[in-house]
Amino acid sequence: MLKGKTVLLGVTGGIACYKSAGLASALVKQGANVQVLMTRNATEFIGPHTFESLTGNRVSVDTFDRNYQFQVEHIALADQADLVLVAPATANVLAKLAHGLADDMLTTTVLACDCPKIAAPAMNTRMYENPVTQDNLALLRRYGWEIVEPASGRLACGAVGKGKMPEPEELLETVLHALSHAKDMEGLKVLVTAGPTQEALDPVRCLTNHSTGRMGYAVARAAAARGAEVTLVSGPTALKKPAYVETVDVVSAQDMFEAVTARAPEQDIIIKAAAVADYRPAQVAQDKVKKGEGELSIPLERTRDILAWLGEHRGPGQFLCGFSMETRDMVENSRRKLEKKHLDLIAANNLKEPGAGFAVPTNLLTLISPREELELPLLTKEEAAHRLLDEILKLR
């Protein structure tokens, strides 16, 4: 995802330095060339050799280090950089960066960078909440920095409050959002649905399906990484909410119908990846249905068809994409659905194919439009999401 990208990782003098080692490793695993810059204070918490072992690159600490090729090193590093990430960012270094001070290798190099810049503050709660620190953060935002909000919890000093550096996987998601893809969907509003719905039978039981939401969440993340303004309407899942995406939680098919139709008119693209229940119990028992009271029969009634409603009420230029999961006659059944519901594209898969379907990290999609069919190879759901978006942009 980050192959060919150079990330300058600035590490400053806070106890959260130990998390930066995990972050450097995660960035390398994504293919990034990671150049680490440390302040002198940071080396009191963690040694440069740790980062050199993880990244394969020499760590820069001293502006006047003579052990390098003849070049103005901080300018050479700045020229390479696709992104600067300072994590952890202490109050002291944030103040320097906000006011253009450059008295060490890290601040001198960052001042020479014209690429996107991200800072992850980490400090004592009172230091973070101090008006001076908040003013410096506001100033950095004005200069185009992205500030990752610190987490709350027990800090190293024993205090409980805001000031913890986010976990490496969260910061990795921030970097991926910034660098992993060209922003070819900037200016577009995209609505994605994901996950199952749950249709109550009584206060204890429900009718649902095996959807995990992974495909829809992958599509939402991919669209956000490409610059779109994304709304994700999600049924109940165990997945973490994607960053840079507005997530709307729903439970039943009716909940999803109301959430989608209320937001549909303002969307440029709607991608319906959710596994919405076609039927629900005709009556919901007010108390738990007890076993041993004779045979249980559950009369069912149809739920509202969200995709059909969208096809009938679509706005000018709006693009509609549905999903179709089949167990036989996949292309024929999916093409009928495409035509009946007035869709522009349908992503079809066969639950019986190895690697496709629910609860697996891969998918095997066939993208069907009115004029053609595109069979994709077996891909991760993240890769499949981007191929789906490529096809949507082509057809638009």
Short mmCIF file of C-alpha atoms in Angstrom, two decimals:
data_model
loop_
_atom_site.label_atom_id
_atom_site.label_comp_id
_atom_site.label_asym_id
_atom_site.label_seq_id
_atom_site.Cartn_x
_atom_site.Cartn_y
_atom_site.Cartn_z
CA MET A 1 0.00 0.00 0.00
CA LEU A 2 2.94 2.38 0.69
CA LYS A 3 5.47 0.97 -1.77
CA GLY A 4 7.64 3.74 -3.18
CA LYS A 5 6.63 6.22 -0.46
CA THR A 6 9.08 7.79 1.98
CA VAL A 7 7.83 8.60 5.47
CA LEU A 8 9.89 10.82 7.78
CA LEU A 9 9.09 9.60 11.28
CA GLY A 10 9.98 12.20 13.91
CA VAL A 11 10.44 10.75 17.39
CA THR A 12 10.59 13.19 20.31
CA GLY A 13 11.36 12.81 23.99
CA GLY A 14 8.33 11.18 25.60
CA ILE A 15 7.68 7.81 27.19
CA ALA A 16 5.42 6.95 24.22
CA CYS A 17 8.60 6.47 22.13
CA TYR A 18 8.26 2.73 22.62
CA LYS A 19 5.08 2.80 20.50
CA SER A 20 7.02 4.50 17.70
CA ALA A 21 9.09 1.36 17.20
CA GLY A 22 5.91 -0.61 16.48
CA LEU A 23 4.75 2.16 14.16
CA ALA A 24 8.05 2.12 12.23
CA SER A 25 7.75 -1.65 11.83
CA ALA A 26 4.14 -1.38 10.62
CA LEU A 27 5.09 1.26 8.03
CA VAL A 28 7.94 -0.90 6.72
CA LYS A 29 5.58 -3.87 6.39
CA GLN A 30 3.35 -1.70 4.18
CA GLY A 31 6.33 -1.09 1.88
CA ALA A 32 7.31 2.40 3.03
CA ASN A 33 10.86 3.71 3.14
CA VAL A 34 10.99 4.97 6.74
CA GLN A 35 13.56 7.59 7.69
CA VAL A 36 13.63 8.20 11.44
CA LEU A 37 14.62 11.53 12.97
CA MET A 38 15.13 11.60 16.74
CA THR A 39 15.64 14.42 19.19
CA ARG A 40 18.42 14.07 21.76
CA ASN A 41 15.79 13.66 24.49
CA ALA A 42 14.16 10.81 22.56
CA THR A 43 17.42 8.83 22.66
CA GLU A 44 17.15 8.82 26.45
CA PHE A 45 13.99 6.69 26.13
CA ILE A 46 14.87 4.41 23.20
CA GLY A 47 18.08 3.84 21.27
CA PRO A 48 18.58 4.75 17.59
CA HIS A 49 19.77 1.17 16.90
CA THR A 50 16.23 -0.08 17.51
CA PHE A 51 14.87 2.04 14.65
CA GLU A 52 17.86 1.29 12.43
CA SER A 53 17.23 -2.43 12.83
CA LEU A 54 13.53 -2.00 12.01
CA THR A 55 13.88 0.34 9.03
CA GLY A 56 17.28 -0.53 7.54
CA ASN A 57 18.11 3.19 7.48
CA ARG A 58 20.51 5.23 9.60
CA VAL A 59 18.74 7.33 12.23
CA SER A 60 19.44 11.06 12.16
CA VAL A 61 19.91 12.85 15.47
CA ASP A 62 22.78 15.32 15.10
CA THR A 63 22.64 18.12 12.53
CA PHE A 64 26.46 18.22 12.52
CA ASP A 65 27.10 14.47 12.31
CA ARG A 66 30.14 13.92 10.06
CA ASN A 67 29.40 10.22 9.39
CA TYR A 68 27.40 10.61 6.20
CA GLN A 69 27.95 11.26 2.49
CA PHE A 70 28.75 14.86 1.59
CA GLN A 71 25.36 16.49 1.24
CA VAL A 72 23.19 18.86 3.22
CA GLU A 73 21.48 16.01 5.01
CA HIS A 74 18.37 17.71 6.34
CA ILE A 75 17.61 19.08 2.86
CA ALA A 76 18.27 15.67 1.28
CA LEU A 77 15.81 14.03 3.68
CA ALA A 78 13.23 16.77 3.12
CA ASP A 79 13.49 16.26 -0.65
CA GLN A 80 12.76 12.53 -0.26
CA ALA A 81 9.76 12.91 2.01
CA ASP A 82 6.22 12.10 0.88
CA LEU A 83 4.92 12.56 4.42
CA VAL A 84 6.14 13.76 7.82
CA LEU A 85 4.75 12.08 10.94
CA VAL A 86 5.89 13.28 14.37
CA ALA A 87 4.90 10.64 16.91
CA PRO A 88 5.10 11.17 19.79
CA ALA A 89 5.02 14.96 19.52
CA THR A 90 5.90 16.61 22.84
CA ALA A 91 4.60 20.03 23.86
CA ASN A 92 8.11 21.42 23.42
CA VAL A 93 8.52 20.20 19.83
CA LEU A 94 4.97 21.24 18.91
CA ALA A 95 5.82 24.77 20.11
CA LYS A 96 8.98 24.79 17.98
CA LEU A 97 7.16 23.49 14.89
CA ALA A 98 4.33 26.00 15.31
CA HIS A 99 6.74 28.94 15.42
CA GLY A 100 9.30 27.81 12.85
CA LEU A 101 12.14 27.17 15.28
CA ALA A 102 14.84 24.85 13.90
CA ASP A 103 17.51 24.06 16.48
CA ASP A 104 18.00 20.32 15.92
CA MET A 105 17.95 17.78 13.11
CA LEU A 106 14.23 17.00 13.43
CA THR A 107 12.90 20.56 13.44
CA THR A 108 15.41 21.71 10.79
CA THR A 109 14.39 18.93 8.42
CA VAL A 110 10.65 19.36 8.99
CA LEU A 111 10.92 23.10 8.33
CA ALA A 112 12.40 22.27 4.92
CA CYS A 113 9.59 19.82 4.02
CA ASP A 114 6.72 20.85 1.75
CA CYS A 115 4.87 17.50 1.92
CA PRO A 116 1.81 16.67 4.10
CA LYS A 117 2.59 16.75 7.84
CA ILE A 118 0.93 14.91 10.73
CA ALA A 119 1.57 15.24 14.47
CA ALA A 120 0.44 12.90 17.25
CA PRO A 121 0.66 14.84 20.56
CA ALA A 122 1.53 12.82 23.66
CA MET A 123 1.99 14.43 27.07
CA ASN A 124 0.56 15.02 30.54
CA THR A 125 -3.13 16.00 30.48
CA ARG A 126 -2.55 19.44 32.00
CA MET A 127 0.25 20.13 29.52
CA TYR A 128 -2.04 19.13 26.65
CA GLU A 129 -4.96 21.22 27.91
CA ASN A 130 -2.76 24.26 28.63
CA PRO A 131 -3.98 27.17 26.48
CA VAL A 132 -0.45 27.67 25.13
CA THR A 133 -0.36 24.10 23.78
CA GLN A 134 -3.88 24.42 22.37
CA ASP A 135 -2.89 27.67 20.63
CA ASN A 136 0.17 25.97 19.13
CA LEU A 137 -1.98 23.10 17.86
CA ALA A 138 -4.46 25.56 16.33
CA LEU A 139 -1.55 27.36 14.65
CA LEU A 140 -0.19 24.10 13.22
CA ARG A 141 -3.63 23.25 11.84
CA ARG A 142 -3.73 26.69 10.21
CA TYR A 143 -0.41 25.91 8.56
CA GLY A 144 -1.86 22.68 7.15
CA TRP A 145 -0.78 20.12 9.75
CA GLU A 146 -3.12 17.25 10.58
CA ILE A 147 -3.30 16.73 14.33
CA VAL A 148 -4.20 13.24 15.57
CA GLU A 149 -6.18 13.62 18.78
CA PRO A 150 -4.53 11.89 21.74
CA ALA A 151 -6.36 9.08 23.50
CA SER A 152 -7.61 9.19 27.08
CA GLY A 153 -6.54 6.86 29.87
CA ARG A 154 -3.94 6.36 32.55
CA LEU A 155 -0.73 8.20 31.69
CA ALA A 156 2.84 7.29 32.63
CA CYS A 157 2.87 10.04 35.27
CA GLY A 158 -0.07 8.34 37.02
CA ALA A 159 -2.66 10.92 35.98
CA VAL A 160 -5.84 9.85 34.20
CA GLY A 161 -6.99 11.95 31.26
CA LYS A 162 -6.29 12.94 27.66
CA GLY A 163 -2.71 12.77 26.44
CA LYS A 164 -1.91 9.18 25.39
CA MET A 165 -0.37 8.64 21.98
CA PRO A 166 -2.76 6.57 19.81
CA GLU A 167 -1.80 2.97 19.11
CA PRO A 168 0.46 2.25 16.10
CA GLU A 169 -2.40 0.69 14.09
CA GLU A 170 -4.41 3.91 14.39
CA LEU A 171 -1.48 6.04 13.25
CA LEU A 172 -0.85 3.60 10.40
CA GLU A 173 -4.44 4.13 9.25
CA THR A 174 -3.78 7.89 9.26
CA VAL A 175 -0.72 7.44 7.06
CA LEU A 176 -2.53 5.07 4.71
CA HIS A 177 -5.35 7.58 4.36
CA ALA A 178 -2.86 10.27 3.39
CA LEU A 179 -0.57 8.30 1.07
CA SER A 180 -2.03 5.00 -0.08
CA HIS A 181 -3.97 6.29 -3.07
CA ALA A 182 -4.38 9.26 -5.40
CA LYS A 183 -7.30 11.48 -4.37
CA ASP A 184 -9.30 10.77 -7.54
CA MET A 185 -12.65 10.87 -5.70
CA GLU A 186 -12.16 14.26 -4.10
CA GLY A 187 -15.37 16.29 -4.14
CA LEU A 188 -17.62 13.22 -4.38
CA LYS A 189 -20.13 12.19 -1.72
CA VAL A 190 -20.35 8.43 -1.29
CA LEU A 191 -22.79 6.41 0.82
CA VAL A 192 -21.91 2.78 1.62
CA THR A 193 -23.99 0.23 3.51
CA ALA A 194 -22.43 -2.72 5.30
CA GLY A 195 -23.09 -5.61 7.65
CA PRO A 196 -26.20 -7.59 8.52
CA THR A 197 -29.52 -6.43 9.88
CA GLN A 198 -31.26 -7.95 12.88
CA GLU A 199 -35.03 -8.49 12.89
CA ALA A 200 -36.43 -8.94 16.39
CA LEU A 201 -38.53 -11.99 17.21
CA ASP A 202 -38.83 -11.20 20.91
CA PRO A 203 -36.69 -9.21 23.39
CA VAL A 204 -34.07 -12.00 23.30
CA ARG A 205 -33.98 -13.45 19.78
CA CYS A 206 -33.66 -12.10 16.26
CA LEU A 207 -33.43 -13.23 12.63
CA THR A 208 -30.12 -12.27 11.02
CA ASN A 209 -27.42 -13.56 8.63
CA HIS A 210 -23.70 -14.34 8.56
CA SER A 211 -22.47 -11.00 7.17
CA THR A 212 -19.48 -9.52 9.03
CA GLY A 213 -19.49 -6.17 7.20
CA ARG A 214 -15.86 -6.53 6.09
CA MET A 215 -16.53 -5.88 2.41
CA GLY A 216 -18.60 -2.76 3.00
CA TYR A 217 -16.11 -1.40 5.52
CA ALA A 218 -13.29 -1.99 3.01
CA VAL A 219 -15.23 -0.03 0.36
CA ALA A 220 -15.84 2.84 2.79
CA ARG A 221 -12.16 3.01 3.76
CA ALA A 222 -11.05 2.84 0.13
CA ALA A 223 -13.39 5.66 -0.93
CA ALA A 224 -12.20 7.83 1.97
CA ALA A 225 -8.54 7.12 1.09
CA ARG A 226 -9.32 8.35 -2.44
CA GLY A 227 -10.64 11.65 -1.11
CA ALA A 228 -14.41 11.07 -1.06
CA GLU A 229 -16.72 12.32 1.68
CA VAL A 230 -18.01 8.97 2.92
CA THR A 231 -21.06 8.00 4.98
CA LEU A 232 -21.18 4.39 6.16
CA VAL A 233 -24.56 3.01 7.26
CA SER A 234 -23.68 -0.10 9.24
CA GLY A 235 -25.67 -2.93 10.72
CA PRO A 236 -24.37 -4.61 13.90
CA THR A 237 -20.74 -5.74 13.41
CA ALA A 238 -17.67 -6.40 15.54
CA LEU A 239 -15.54 -4.18 13.29
CA LYS A 240 -13.76 -1.00 14.33
CA LYS A 241 -15.30 2.15 12.85
CA PRO A 242 -13.19 3.45 9.94
CA ALA A 243 -11.35 6.73 10.40
CA TYR A 244 -12.29 9.64 8.09
CA VAL A 245 -15.77 8.16 7.62
CA GLU A 246 -19.09 9.21 9.16
CA THR A 247 -20.60 5.99 10.52
CA VAL A 248 -24.34 5.65 11.16
CA ASP A 249 -25.23 2.61 13.27
CA VAL A 250 -28.51 0.82 12.58
CA VAL A 251 -30.04 -2.51 13.63
CA SER A 252 -33.07 -3.51 11.56
CA ALA A 253 -33.84 -3.34 7.85
CA GLN A 254 -36.32 -0.56 8.56
CA ASP A 255 -33.63 1.38 10.44
CA MET A 256 -31.33 1.02 7.45
CA PHE A 257 -34.09 2.03 5.03
CA GLU A 258 -34.72 5.24 6.97
CA ALA A 259 -31.01 6.06 7.37
CA VAL A 260 -30.23 5.49 3.68
CA THR A 261 -33.27 7.21 2.17
CA ALA A 262 -32.81 10.27 4.39
CA ARG A 263 -29.24 10.72 3.12
CA ALA A 264 -29.60 9.47 -0.46
CA PRO A 265 -30.56 12.72 -2.25
CA GLU A 266 -27.21 14.40 -1.53
CA GLN A 267 -25.03 11.45 -2.60
CA ASP A 268 -23.10 11.17 -5.87
CA ILE A 269 -22.48 7.42 -5.47
CA ILE A 270 -24.38 4.83 -3.40
CA ILE A 271 -22.86 1.38 -2.86
CA LYS A 272 -25.19 -1.13 -1.17
CA ALA A 273 -22.91 -3.82 0.26
CA ALA A 274 -25.08 -4.65 3.30
CA ALA A 275 -26.83 -8.00 3.65
CA VAL A 276 -30.29 -6.64 4.44
CA ALA A 277 -33.00 -9.01 5.64
CA ASP A 278 -35.71 -9.65 3.04
CA TYR A 279 -38.19 -10.77 5.71
CA ARG A 280 -38.95 -9.97 9.34
CA PRO A 281 -41.36 -11.48 11.87
CA ALA A 282 -44.87 -10.18 11.26
CA GLN A 283 -45.28 -9.71 15.00
CA VAL A 284 -42.66 -9.12 17.71
CA ALA A 285 -43.43 -10.77 21.06
CA GLN A 286 -43.31 -8.39 24.02
CA ASP A 287 -41.91 -11.12 26.28
CA LYS A 288 -39.49 -13.95 25.68
CA VAL A 289 -41.09 -16.82 23.81
CA LYS A 290 -40.74 -19.84 26.09
CA LYS A 291 -39.87 -23.28 24.79
CA GLY A 292 -42.19 -26.15 25.60
CA GLU A 293 -45.30 -24.19 24.64
CA GLY A 294 -45.99 -26.25 21.54
CA GLU A 295 -44.44 -25.94 18.08
CA LEU A 296 -43.23 -22.47 17.20
CA SER A 297 -44.39 -20.99 13.91
CA ILE A 298 -43.10 -17.56 12.84
CA PRO A 299 -45.21 -15.70 10.27
CA LEU A 300 -42.98 -13.41 8.18
CA GLU A 301 -43.55 -10.25 6.17
CA ARG A 302 -41.42 -8.47 3.58
CA THR A 303 -39.09 -5.65 4.56
CA ARG A 304 -38.80 -2.47 2.51
CA ASP A 305 -36.56 -2.96 -0.55
CA ILE A 306 -33.92 -0.24 -0.14
CA LEU A 307 -32.19 -0.81 -3.47
CA ALA A 308 -35.45 -0.77 -5.44
CA TRP A 309 -36.46 2.49 -3.71
CA LEU A 310 -33.11 4.05 -4.62
CA GLY A 311 -33.50 2.96 -8.24
CA GLU A 312 -36.95 4.55 -8.43
CA HIS A 313 -35.94 7.80 -6.68
CA ARG A 314 -32.40 8.32 -7.95
CA GLY A 315 -31.25 11.87 -8.54
CA PRO A 316 -29.75 13.19 -11.79
CA GLY A 317 -26.26 11.77 -12.32
CA GLN A 318 -26.42 9.59 -9.22
CA PHE A 319 -24.57 6.28 -9.54
CA LEU A 320 -26.09 3.16 -7.93
CA CYS A 321 -24.12 0.00 -7.20
CA GLY A 322 -25.59 -3.09 -5.58
CA PHE A 323 -24.15 -6.37 -4.34
CA SER A 324 -25.48 -9.81 -5.18
CA MET A 325 -24.57 -12.98 -3.31
CA GLU A 326 -25.73 -16.13 -5.04
CA THR A 327 -25.30 -19.88 -4.72
CA ARG A 328 -26.16 -20.72 -8.35
CA ASP A 329 -26.77 -18.97 -11.69
CA MET A 330 -24.83 -16.00 -10.34
CA VAL A 331 -24.53 -13.92 -13.50
CA GLU A 332 -28.09 -14.53 -14.70
CA ASN A 333 -29.66 -13.77 -11.31
CA SER A 334 -27.46 -10.73 -10.78
CA ARG A 335 -28.19 -9.28 -14.20
CA ARG A 336 -31.94 -9.60 -13.55
CA LYS A 337 -31.44 -7.72 -10.28
CA LEU A 338 -29.42 -5.05 -12.10
CA GLU A 339 -32.21 -4.43 -14.60
CA LYS A 340 -35.15 -4.76 -12.21
CA LYS A 341 -33.73 -2.28 -9.70
CA HIS A 342 -32.35 0.19 -12.26
CA LEU A 343 -28.72 -0.09 -11.17
CA ASP A 344 -25.56 1.06 -12.93
CA LEU A 345 -23.40 -1.75 -11.58
CA ILE A 346 -23.73 -4.87 -9.49
CA ALA A 347 -20.90 -6.70 -7.70
CA ALA A 348 -21.73 -10.39 -7.70
CA ASN A 349 -20.16 -13.33 -5.94
CA ASN A 350 -20.97 -16.98 -5.43
CA LEU A 351 -21.00 -18.11 -1.80
CA LYS A 352 -19.89 -21.59 -2.88
CA GLU A 353 -16.66 -20.39 -4.50
CA PRO A 354 -13.53 -20.82 -2.31
CA GLY A 355 -12.39 -17.47 -0.90
CA ALA A 356 -15.67 -15.64 -1.54
CA GLY A 357 -18.52 -14.76 0.78
CA PHE A 358 -18.87 -14.09 4.48
CA ALA A 359 -16.24 -14.09 7.24
CA VAL A 360 -13.18 -14.44 4.98
CA PRO A 361 -10.55 -11.76 4.18
CA THR A 362 -10.85 -12.29 0.42
CA ASN A 363 -13.53 -11.97 -2.23
CA LEU A 364 -14.11 -13.14 -5.80
CA LEU A 365 -16.24 -10.53 -7.55
CA THR A 366 -17.78 -10.27 -10.98
CA LEU A 367 -18.69 -6.66 -11.80
CA ILE A 368 -21.77 -6.55 -14.02
CA SER A 369 -22.94 -3.42 -15.80
CA PRO A 370 -25.60 -3.07 -18.52
CA ARG A 371 -22.95 -3.49 -21.24
CA GLU A 372 -20.26 -5.76 -19.84
CA GLU A 373 -19.05 -8.21 -17.22
CA LEU A 374 -15.66 -7.94 -15.55
CA GLU A 375 -14.42 -11.01 -13.68
CA LEU A 376 -11.91 -10.07 -10.98
CA PRO A 377 -9.35 -12.56 -9.64
CA LEU A 378 -9.35 -13.63 -6.01
CA LEU A 379 -8.35 -10.48 -4.08
CA THR A 380 -8.28 -9.25 -0.53
CA LYS A 381 -11.42 -7.32 0.27
CA GLU A 382 -9.34 -4.13 0.39
CA GLU A 383 -7.97 -4.79 -3.11
CA ALA A 384 -11.43 -5.74 -4.38
CA ALA A 385 -12.84 -2.49 -2.94
CA HIS A 386 -10.39 -0.41 -4.96
CA ARG A 387 -11.07 -2.41 -8.14
CA LEU A 388 -14.78 -1.82 -7.59
CA LEU A 389 -14.21 1.93 -7.20
CA ASP A 390 -12.01 1.95 -10.32
CA GLU A 391 -14.90 0.47 -12.30
CA ILE A 392 -17.42 2.93 -10.82
CA LEU A 393 -15.24 5.91 -11.77
CA LYS A 394 -14.77 4.50 -15.28
CA LEU A 395 -18.52 4.02 -15.79
CA ARG A 396 -19.37 7.47 -14.41
#
